[in-house]
XYZ file of C-alpha atoms in Angstrom:
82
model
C -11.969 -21.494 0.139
C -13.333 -22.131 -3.651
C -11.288 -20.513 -6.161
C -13.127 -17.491 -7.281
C -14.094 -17.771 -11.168
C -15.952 -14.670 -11.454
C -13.866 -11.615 -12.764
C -14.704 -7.693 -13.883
C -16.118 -7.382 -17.144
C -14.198 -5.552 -20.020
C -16.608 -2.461 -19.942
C -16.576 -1.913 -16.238
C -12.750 -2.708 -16.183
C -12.049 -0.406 -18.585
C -15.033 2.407 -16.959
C -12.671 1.992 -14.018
C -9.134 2.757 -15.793
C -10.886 6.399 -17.246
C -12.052 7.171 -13.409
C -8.268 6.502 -12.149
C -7.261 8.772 -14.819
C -10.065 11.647 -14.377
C -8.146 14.263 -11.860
C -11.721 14.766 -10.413
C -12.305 11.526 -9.070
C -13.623 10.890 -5.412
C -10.979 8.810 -3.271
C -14.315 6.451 -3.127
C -14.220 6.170 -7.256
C -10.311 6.034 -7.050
C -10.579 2.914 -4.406
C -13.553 0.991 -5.809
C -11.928 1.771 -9.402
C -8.959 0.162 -8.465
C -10.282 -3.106 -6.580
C -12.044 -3.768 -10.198
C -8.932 -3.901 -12.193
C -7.290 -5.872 -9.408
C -9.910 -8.220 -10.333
C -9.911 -8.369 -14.036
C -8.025 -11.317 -15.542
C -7.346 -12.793 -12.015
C -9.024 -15.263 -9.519
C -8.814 -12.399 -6.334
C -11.626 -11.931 -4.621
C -13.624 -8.617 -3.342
C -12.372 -8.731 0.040
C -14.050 -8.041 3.082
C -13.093 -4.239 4.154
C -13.728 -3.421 -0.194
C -17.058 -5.288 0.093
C -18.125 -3.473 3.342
C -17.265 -0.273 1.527
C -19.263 -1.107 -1.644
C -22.309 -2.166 -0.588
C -22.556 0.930 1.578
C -22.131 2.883 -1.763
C -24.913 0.822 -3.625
C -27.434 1.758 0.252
C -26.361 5.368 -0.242
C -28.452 7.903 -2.468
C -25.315 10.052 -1.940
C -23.540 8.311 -4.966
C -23.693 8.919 -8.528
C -24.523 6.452 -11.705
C -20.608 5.604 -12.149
C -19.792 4.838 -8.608
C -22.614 2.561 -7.889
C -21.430 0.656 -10.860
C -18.012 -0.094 -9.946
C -19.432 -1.267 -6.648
C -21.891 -3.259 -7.865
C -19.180 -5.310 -9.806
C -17.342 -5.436 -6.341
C -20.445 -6.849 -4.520
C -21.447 -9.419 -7.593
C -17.782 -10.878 -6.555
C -17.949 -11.104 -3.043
C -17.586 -14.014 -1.072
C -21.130 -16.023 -0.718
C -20.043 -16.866 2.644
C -19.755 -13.560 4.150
């Protein structure tokens, strides 16, 4: 597999760090939050299940602004492949 040089921006990295702090966050903000700051600084790659679970968030009308962000930054570093 190609080594992975795409990475979470600083913005949405640190846009993810306030949601795992904010006591009202969804379990869907906590888990997308915290697949974007696993990949921040690091060659790791969206994987499968987390890039299942994201684009279903970006189909969904259900979702607000902030949580279709974080999975859009998931889905931008998914494999091609898949």
């Amino acid at each position: 597999m190609p080594k992975n040089t795409k990475q979470s921006s600083k913005s949405v990295a640190s846009h993810a760090g306030k949601i795992l702090q904010d006591p009202n966050a969804s379990a869907i903000q906590r888990s997308l939050a915290a697949s974007v700051i696993a990949q921040r600084g690091t060659s790791s790659q969206t994987g499968s299940d987390m890039e299942t679970k994201a684009s279903n968030v970006m189909k969904s009308d259900k979702y607000n602004s902030d949580t279709k962000e974080l999975a859009a930054s998931l889905v931008s570093q998914s494999n091609r492949e898949r």
